[in-house]
Short mmCIF file of C-alpha atoms in Angstrom, two decimals:
data_model
loop_
_atom_site.label_atom_id
_atom_site.label_comp_id
_atom_site.label_asym_id
_atom_site.label_seq_id
_atom_site.Cartn_x
_atom_site.Cartn_y
_atom_site.Cartn_z
CA MET Q 7 31.65 -187.35 -186.04
CA PRO Q 8 32.46 -184.18 -183.55
CA LEU Q 9 29.31 -181.80 -183.36
CA ARG Q 10 31.08 -177.69 -183.74
CA PHE Q 11 28.46 -176.88 -181.24
CA ALA Q 12 30.36 -178.81 -178.57
CA GLN Q 13 34.00 -176.81 -179.40
CA ARG Q 14 31.72 -173.26 -179.02
CA LEU Q 15 29.34 -174.40 -176.46
CA GLY Q 16 29.58 -173.62 -172.53
CA LEU Q 17 27.02 -175.86 -169.67
CA ALA Q 18 25.05 -172.75 -169.74
CA ASP Q 19 24.40 -172.65 -172.82
CA ALA Q 20 23.26 -176.39 -173.75
CA VAL Q 21 20.82 -175.38 -170.47
CA THR Q 22 19.79 -172.36 -172.04
CA VAL Q 23 19.06 -175.34 -175.40
CA ALA Q 24 17.58 -177.39 -172.98
CA ASN Q 25 15.31 -174.79 -172.23
CA ALA Q 26 14.01 -174.54 -175.40
CA ALA Q 27 13.83 -178.42 -175.83
CA VAL Q 28 11.85 -178.32 -172.63
CA GLY Q 29 9.80 -175.20 -174.44
CA PHE Q 30 8.79 -177.97 -177.64
CA LEU Q 31 7.37 -180.16 -175.71
CA ALA Q 32 5.36 -178.33 -173.45
CA VAL Q 33 3.94 -176.40 -177.33
CA VAL Q 34 3.58 -180.36 -177.71
CA ALA Q 35 2.13 -181.75 -174.53
CA ALA Q 36 -0.68 -178.42 -174.96
CA THR Q 37 -2.29 -180.40 -177.21
CA VAL Q 38 -3.02 -183.15 -174.71
CA ASP Q 39 -2.43 -182.18 -171.39
CA VAL Q 40 -2.19 -178.74 -170.14
CA ALA Q 41 -2.25 -179.13 -166.99
CA LEU Q 42 1.09 -181.17 -168.41
CA ALA Q 43 1.62 -178.14 -170.11
CA ALA Q 44 1.34 -175.59 -167.82
CA ARG Q 45 4.12 -177.55 -165.88
CA LEU Q 46 6.68 -177.32 -168.46
CA VAL Q 47 6.19 -173.48 -168.44
CA LEU Q 48 7.22 -173.75 -165.29
CA LEU Q 49 10.09 -176.33 -165.68
CA ALA Q 50 11.14 -173.76 -168.12
CA ALA Q 51 11.26 -171.12 -165.80
CA VAL Q 52 13.23 -172.96 -163.22
CA ALA Q 53 16.11 -173.98 -166.23
CA ASP Q 54 15.92 -169.74 -167.40
CA GLY Q 55 17.44 -169.31 -164.08
CA LEU Q 56 19.70 -172.40 -164.07
CA ASP Q 57 21.62 -171.20 -166.58
CA GLY Q 58 22.56 -168.27 -165.35
CA VAL Q 59 24.02 -169.32 -162.48
CA VAL Q 60 25.46 -171.70 -164.63
CA ALA Q 61 27.15 -169.34 -166.89
CA ARG Q 62 28.09 -166.67 -163.57
CA HIS Q 63 29.80 -170.28 -161.69
CA ARG Q 64 30.91 -171.32 -164.72
CA GLY Q 65 31.80 -168.56 -167.40
CA SER Q 66 29.63 -167.65 -170.60
CA THR Q 67 30.27 -167.59 -174.38
CA PRO Q 68 29.61 -165.24 -176.41
CA ALA Q 69 26.23 -166.75 -177.97
CA GLY Q 70 24.74 -166.69 -174.38
CA PRO Q 71 22.01 -163.42 -174.35
CA TYR Q 72 21.82 -164.99 -178.08
CA LEU Q 73 20.82 -168.43 -177.50
CA ASP Q 74 19.57 -166.78 -174.52
CA SER Q 75 17.07 -164.67 -176.25
CA LEU Q 76 15.95 -167.67 -178.83
CA ALA Q 77 15.34 -169.94 -176.52
CA ASP Q 78 13.22 -167.96 -174.12
CA VAL Q 79 10.68 -167.37 -177.57
CA ALA Q 80 10.15 -171.04 -177.78
CA SER Q 81 9.57 -171.74 -174.29
CA PHE Q 82 8.28 -167.99 -172.66
CA GLY Q 83 6.93 -166.79 -176.06
CA VAL Q 84 5.51 -170.08 -177.93
CA ALA Q 85 4.81 -171.94 -175.62
CA PRO Q 86 2.32 -170.03 -173.57
CA ALA Q 87 0.70 -168.90 -175.89
CA ALA Q 88 -0.21 -172.34 -177.33
CA LEU Q 89 -1.39 -173.47 -173.54
CA VAL Q 90 -3.69 -170.41 -173.52
CA ALA Q 91 -5.12 -171.53 -177.44
CA ALA Q 92 -5.25 -175.33 -176.22
CA VAL Q 93 -7.25 -174.16 -173.43
CA VAL Q 94 -9.67 -171.61 -175.21
CA ARG Q 95 -10.06 -174.71 -177.61
CA ASP Q 96 -11.20 -177.53 -174.84
CA GLY Q 97 -13.17 -174.37 -173.21
CA ARG Q 98 -15.07 -173.62 -176.03
CA SER Q 99 -15.47 -175.59 -179.89
CA PHE Q 100 -14.81 -172.86 -183.03
CA ALA Q 101 -18.57 -173.98 -183.82
CA ALA Q 102 -20.04 -173.28 -181.32
CA ASP Q 103 -18.20 -169.94 -180.05
CA PRO Q 104 -16.19 -168.98 -183.48
CA ALA Q 105 -15.32 -165.12 -182.08
CA LEU Q 106 -13.76 -167.06 -178.76
CA VAL Q 107 -12.16 -169.12 -180.08
CA ALA Q 108 -10.39 -166.96 -182.98
CA ALA Q 109 -9.77 -164.26 -180.53
CA GLY Q 110 -7.67 -166.58 -177.97
CA VAL Q 111 -5.64 -167.46 -180.98
CA GLY Q 112 -5.07 -163.97 -182.38
CA ALA Q 113 -4.00 -162.74 -178.57
CA GLY Q 114 -1.79 -165.79 -178.63
CA ALA Q 115 -0.25 -164.67 -182.22
CA LEU Q 116 0.44 -161.86 -180.65
CA PHE Q 117 1.43 -162.74 -177.12
CA VAL Q 118 4.08 -164.60 -179.79
CA ALA Q 119 5.01 -161.04 -181.54
CA ALA Q 120 5.61 -158.79 -178.93
CA ALA Q 121 7.59 -161.90 -177.44
CA VAL Q 122 10.05 -161.70 -179.90
CA ALA Q 123 10.02 -158.08 -180.27
CA ARG Q 124 11.37 -157.88 -176.57
CA LEU Q 125 13.55 -160.22 -176.26
CA GLY Q 126 15.19 -158.70 -179.68
CA LEU Q 127 15.71 -155.84 -178.03
CA TYR Q 128 16.95 -157.52 -174.69
CA THR Q 129 19.51 -158.65 -176.43
CA VAL Q 130 20.60 -155.03 -177.99
CA ASP Q 131 20.39 -152.74 -175.53
CA GLU Q 132 19.50 -154.58 -171.72
CA ASP Q 133 22.17 -157.68 -171.61
CA GLY Q 134 23.79 -157.65 -168.59
CA ALA Q 135 21.29 -154.65 -167.19
CA ARG Q 136 19.30 -154.88 -163.42
CA GLU Q 137 16.90 -153.83 -165.08
CA THR Q 138 13.93 -154.61 -167.53
CA VAL Q 139 12.37 -152.01 -169.47
CA GLY Q 140 7.89 -154.19 -170.58
CA VAL Q 141 6.90 -156.60 -169.05
CA PRO Q 142 9.92 -159.67 -168.67
CA THR Q 143 8.53 -162.49 -171.01
CA THR Q 144 9.69 -165.11 -168.55
CA LEU Q 145 7.28 -163.42 -165.65
CA ALA Q 146 4.60 -163.24 -168.11
CA ALA Q 147 4.89 -167.08 -168.72
CA THR Q 148 5.22 -168.16 -164.78
CA VAL Q 149 1.42 -165.95 -164.12
CA LEU Q 150 0.07 -167.76 -167.53
CA ALA Q 151 0.62 -171.29 -165.93
CA ALA Q 152 0.27 -170.75 -162.67
CA ALA Q 153 -3.01 -169.64 -163.38
CA VAL Q 154 -3.32 -172.57 -165.47
CA ILE Q 155 -2.97 -174.89 -162.53
CA ALA Q 156 -5.10 -173.49 -159.85
CA GLY Q 157 -7.42 -173.65 -161.95
CA TYR Q 158 -7.96 -169.84 -164.08
CA THR Q 159 -9.44 -171.41 -167.37
CA ALA Q 160 -11.79 -169.17 -168.10
CA PRO Q 161 -11.35 -168.88 -171.58
CA LEU Q 162 -12.05 -165.19 -170.77
CA LEU Q 163 -10.16 -164.81 -169.16
CA LEU Q 164 -7.07 -166.60 -170.37
CA VAL Q 165 -8.11 -164.41 -173.85
CA ALA Q 166 -7.45 -160.81 -171.97
CA ALA Q 167 -4.63 -162.33 -169.61
CA THR Q 168 -2.41 -162.50 -172.74
CA ALA Q 169 -3.59 -159.70 -175.36
CA ALA Q 170 -2.06 -157.47 -172.15
CA PHE Q 171 0.64 -159.64 -171.78
CA ALA Q 172 1.39 -158.70 -175.06
CA LEU Q 173 0.76 -154.92 -174.16
CA LEU Q 174 2.77 -154.50 -171.42
CA MET Q 175 5.58 -156.21 -172.70
CA GLY Q 176 6.42 -153.27 -175.29
CA SER Q 177 5.53 -150.98 -172.55
CA THR Q 178 7.34 -148.74 -170.98
CA VAL Q 179 7.02 -149.97 -167.86
CA THR Q 180 10.97 -150.73 -166.34
CA TYR Q 181 11.46 -153.48 -163.50
CA PRO Q 182 14.01 -154.15 -161.30
CA ASP Q 183 15.43 -157.87 -161.62
CA LEU Q 184 14.65 -160.38 -158.28
CA HIS Q 185 17.43 -160.51 -155.56
CA ALA Q 186 19.02 -163.19 -155.69
CA GLN Q 187 17.54 -164.87 -152.23
CA ASP Q 188 14.13 -163.69 -154.40
CA ALA Q 189 14.54 -165.83 -157.13
CA LEU Q 190 15.48 -168.59 -155.36
CA VAL Q 191 12.46 -168.49 -152.97
CA MET Q 192 10.76 -168.11 -157.10
CA GLY Q 193 12.37 -171.45 -158.59
CA VAL Q 194 11.96 -173.59 -155.48
CA VAL Q 195 8.18 -173.00 -155.83
CA GLN Q 196 7.97 -173.28 -158.93
CA ALA Q 197 9.80 -176.59 -158.55
CA ALA Q 198 6.74 -177.81 -156.17
CA VAL Q 199 4.14 -177.10 -158.21
CA ILE Q 200 6.61 -178.93 -161.14
CA LEU Q 201 7.03 -182.40 -158.98
CA THR Q 202 3.59 -182.36 -156.10
CA PRO Q 203 2.00 -184.65 -159.20
CA ALA Q 204 4.74 -187.08 -159.21
CA GLY Q 205 4.76 -186.97 -154.65
CA HIS Q 206 1.23 -187.63 -155.51
CA MET Q 207 1.76 -190.90 -157.92
CA ALA Q 208 4.59 -191.44 -154.16
CA THR Q 209 1.97 -191.03 -152.28
CA ASP Q 210 -1.44 -191.25 -150.61
CA ALA Q 211 -0.50 -188.96 -147.53
CA LEU Q 212 0.81 -185.87 -149.69
CA PRO Q 213 -2.32 -184.03 -149.48
CA THR Q 214 -4.91 -183.43 -152.44
CA TRP Q 215 -4.35 -180.26 -152.50
CA ILE Q 216 -1.09 -179.15 -151.50
CA GLY Q 217 -0.74 -178.97 -155.86
CA GLU Q 218 -2.53 -176.38 -155.94
CA GLY Q 219 -1.32 -174.90 -152.96
CA PHE Q 220 2.10 -174.59 -154.19
CA ALA Q 221 0.51 -173.22 -157.39
CA PHE Q 222 -1.60 -170.73 -156.00
CA ALA Q 223 1.10 -168.98 -154.27
CA LEU Q 224 3.95 -168.77 -156.85
CA LEU Q 225 0.11 -166.75 -159.00
CA PHE Q 226 0.49 -164.17 -156.03
CA LEU Q 227 4.30 -163.80 -155.65
CA SER Q 228 4.06 -163.98 -159.60
CA ALA Q 229 1.66 -160.96 -159.05
CA GLY Q 230 2.71 -159.40 -156.78
CA TYR Q 231 6.35 -158.53 -158.79
CA LEU Q 232 4.56 -157.55 -161.78
CA LEU Q 233 2.45 -155.38 -159.97
CA LEU Q 234 4.15 -154.19 -156.98
CA GLY Q 235 7.44 -154.41 -158.67
CA PRO Q 236 8.45 -151.35 -160.80
CA ARG Q 237 7.48 -148.76 -158.44
CA PHE Q 238 8.50 -150.68 -154.96
CA TYR Q 239 11.14 -152.98 -155.26
CA TRP Q 240 13.81 -150.91 -156.07
CA GLY Q 241 17.05 -151.72 -153.82
CA ASP Q 242 20.15 -153.69 -153.18
CA GLY Q 243 21.71 -151.54 -155.50
CA ILE Q 244 20.07 -150.57 -158.09
CA ARG Q 245 18.53 -147.87 -158.67
CA ALA Q 246 14.93 -146.57 -159.53
CA PRO Q 247 14.66 -144.31 -162.14
CA PRO Q 248 14.53 -140.99 -161.90
CA GLY Q 249 10.22 -140.75 -162.01
CA LEU Q 250 10.65 -143.27 -159.29
CA ARG Q 251 13.43 -141.59 -156.38
CA ARG Q 252 12.21 -140.39 -153.45
#
């Protein structure tokens, strides 16, 4: 029996749907291995960038923007929230610290709600634009995942960061899209973080510190864009909002 999907969707849509599936795998992995879950979130981020490349070269369908937002809810809304909740549960038991565990779950729920609202508004108002209002969900998820891999797993820190990202996603701060060369650099570093465990299994010649080194580099790059992008990143044909123009 032929699938209706195969007749209506394109190659870029298939990559987008795979992104959502990776998000689900990250949620499941968070109950077993938080580092694996964080790497799966980064893999979803790579897929999220790849579907745009495929769409530009192979064309897109009218369903593309809607599928992209739906997939992003799974991979950059639910999956990072589940990751943070799992780290908090691993670090503190509900019996010993019920307030912190409840705060972790609550911050995760707030993060998911903010991601859904932000992505819905993005689909309606900003699809195709070269800038976006509020912290992008992919950026928030990347920072949280890189922080976990780099060893920043203090429950209180992650809960505070998750709640802050939920608020920032609904803010009016405007971010320009990453320039193509910078998006490529970010994708390469994300891929390096993802593939490092396989490299360690394949050879003992790979230094043990290199995995965390790539994670720190990714955290530095993504946090730099998070903090400095709204003010200093405009250019390459992307015009800054009137309040930031000199």
